[in-house]
mmCIF file of C-alpha atoms in Angstrom:
data_model
loop_
_atom_site.group_PDB
_atom_site.id
_atom_site.type_symbol
_atom_site.label_atom_id
_atom_site.label_comp_id
_atom_site.label_asym_id
_atom_site.label_seq_id
_atom_site.Cartn_x
_atom_site.Cartn_y
_atom_site.Cartn_z
ATOM 1 C CA MET A 13 109.177 33.380 2.239
ATOM 2 C CA VAL A 14 112.693 33.401 0.862
ATOM 3 C CA ILE A 15 113.435 31.874 -2.526
ATOM 4 C CA ALA A 16 116.994 30.888 -3.358
ATOM 5 C CA TYR A 17 118.764 28.982 -6.086
ATOM 6 C CA VAL A 18 121.630 26.654 -5.218
ATOM 7 C CA MET A 19 124.057 25.791 -8.006
ATOM 8 C CA VAL A 20 125.606 22.378 -7.369
ATOM 9 C CA LYS A 21 128.782 20.917 -8.854
ATOM 10 C CA ALA A 22 128.807 17.132 -8.652
ATOM 11 C CA HIS A 23 131.516 14.508 -8.915
ATOM 12 C CA THR A 24 131.575 12.823 -12.317
ATOM 13 C CA SER A 25 128.449 10.740 -13.083
ATOM 14 C CA GLU A 26 126.768 11.621 -9.758
ATOM 15 C CA ALA A 27 124.217 14.180 -11.015
ATOM 16 C CA ASP A 28 121.234 11.843 -11.406
ATOM 17 C CA ARG A 29 121.687 10.285 -7.960
ATOM 18 C CA LEU A 30 122.238 13.687 -6.357
ATOM 19 C CA LYS A 31 119.100 15.066 -7.992
ATOM 20 C CA ASN A 32 116.916 12.575 -6.131
ATOM 21 C CA THR A 33 118.755 12.981 -2.828
ATOM 22 C CA ILE A 34 118.647 16.784 -2.920
ATOM 23 C CA ALA A 35 115.009 16.855 -4.061
ATOM 24 C CA ALA A 36 114.046 14.976 -0.875
ATOM 25 C CA ILE A 37 115.423 17.723 1.409
ATOM 26 C CA ASP A 38 112.729 19.690 3.231
ATOM 27 C CA GLY A 39 112.460 23.179 1.707
ATOM 28 C CA VAL A 40 113.680 22.148 -1.747
ATOM 29 C CA VAL A 41 111.024 22.960 -4.339
ATOM 30 C CA SER A 42 112.757 21.564 -7.437
ATOM 31 C CA THR A 43 116.090 20.244 -8.663
ATOM 32 C CA HIS A 44 117.210 20.021 -12.275
ATOM 33 C CA VAL A 45 120.239 18.472 -13.947
ATOM 34 C CA VAL A 46 121.649 21.130 -16.291
ATOM 35 C CA ALA A 47 124.437 21.589 -18.827
ATOM 36 C CA GLY A 48 127.072 24.232 -18.183
ATOM 37 C CA ASP A 49 129.406 25.245 -15.376
ATOM 38 C CA VAL A 50 127.277 23.500 -12.743
ATOM 39 C CA ASP A 51 125.557 20.121 -12.788
ATOM 40 C CA LEU A 52 122.329 20.858 -10.899
ATOM 41 C CA ILE A 53 120.213 23.877 -10.075
ATOM 42 C CA THR A 54 118.058 23.600 -6.973
ATOM 43 C CA LYS A 55 115.243 25.965 -6.027
ATOM 44 C CA VAL A 56 114.655 26.443 -2.299
ATOM 45 C CA ASP A 57 111.581 28.113 -0.734
ATOM 46 C CA VAL A 58 111.892 28.632 3.038
ATOM 47 C CA PRO A 59 110.793 31.118 5.731
ATOM 48 C CA SER A 60 114.144 32.879 6.344
ATOM 49 C CA PRO A 61 117.665 33.455 4.992
ATOM 50 C CA ALA A 62 118.978 31.379 7.900
ATOM 51 C CA ASP A 63 116.962 28.443 6.576
ATOM 52 C CA VAL A 64 118.597 28.901 3.151
ATOM 53 C CA LYS A 65 121.995 28.737 4.825
ATOM 54 C CA GLY A 66 120.992 25.603 6.717
ATOM 55 C CA ILE A 67 119.894 23.817 3.567
ATOM 56 C CA ALA A 68 122.795 24.929 1.371
ATOM 57 C CA ALA A 69 125.648 24.753 3.880
ATOM 58 C CA SER A 70 124.519 21.934 6.130
ATOM 59 C CA GLU A 71 122.379 19.646 4.031
ATOM 60 C CA ILE A 72 123.271 19.942 0.338
ATOM 61 C CA GLN A 73 127.024 20.331 0.903
ATOM 62 C CA ASP A 74 126.995 17.281 3.175
ATOM 63 C CA VAL A 75 125.545 15.005 0.477
ATOM 64 C CA ASP A 76 128.173 12.536 -0.690
ATOM 65 C CA GLY A 77 129.150 13.409 -4.256
ATOM 66 C CA VAL A 78 128.627 17.183 -3.992
ATOM 67 C CA GLU A 79 131.839 18.942 -4.966
ATOM 68 C CA ASP A 80 130.821 22.606 -4.522
ATOM 69 C CA THR A 81 127.793 24.902 -4.220
ATOM 70 C CA GLN A 82 126.946 28.541 -4.890
ATOM 71 C CA THR A 83 123.778 30.071 -3.477
ATOM 72 C CA TYR A 84 121.789 32.987 -4.894
ATOM 73 C CA ILE A 85 118.867 34.545 -2.979
ATOM 74 C CA ALA A 86 116.088 35.989 -5.142
ATOM 75 C CA MET A 87 115.498 39.699 -4.588
ATOM 76 C CA ASP A 88 111.975 39.986 -6.013
#
């Protein structure tokens, strides 16, 4: 299994709605609204790095209200 963390920047006042939408994506383990440079941190647990790419690049980035994402794959 591959664990990754996707940092999500949201349009103003969209974080709560995005949290629920992103949490419903298959492969997403958890999503949290956070304070700081990003608005949400999403944990993904999937079989392969290609699946991480599919979730981050195709699904999360396509959600209306998502401004930007950064993805980090766990190494341990």
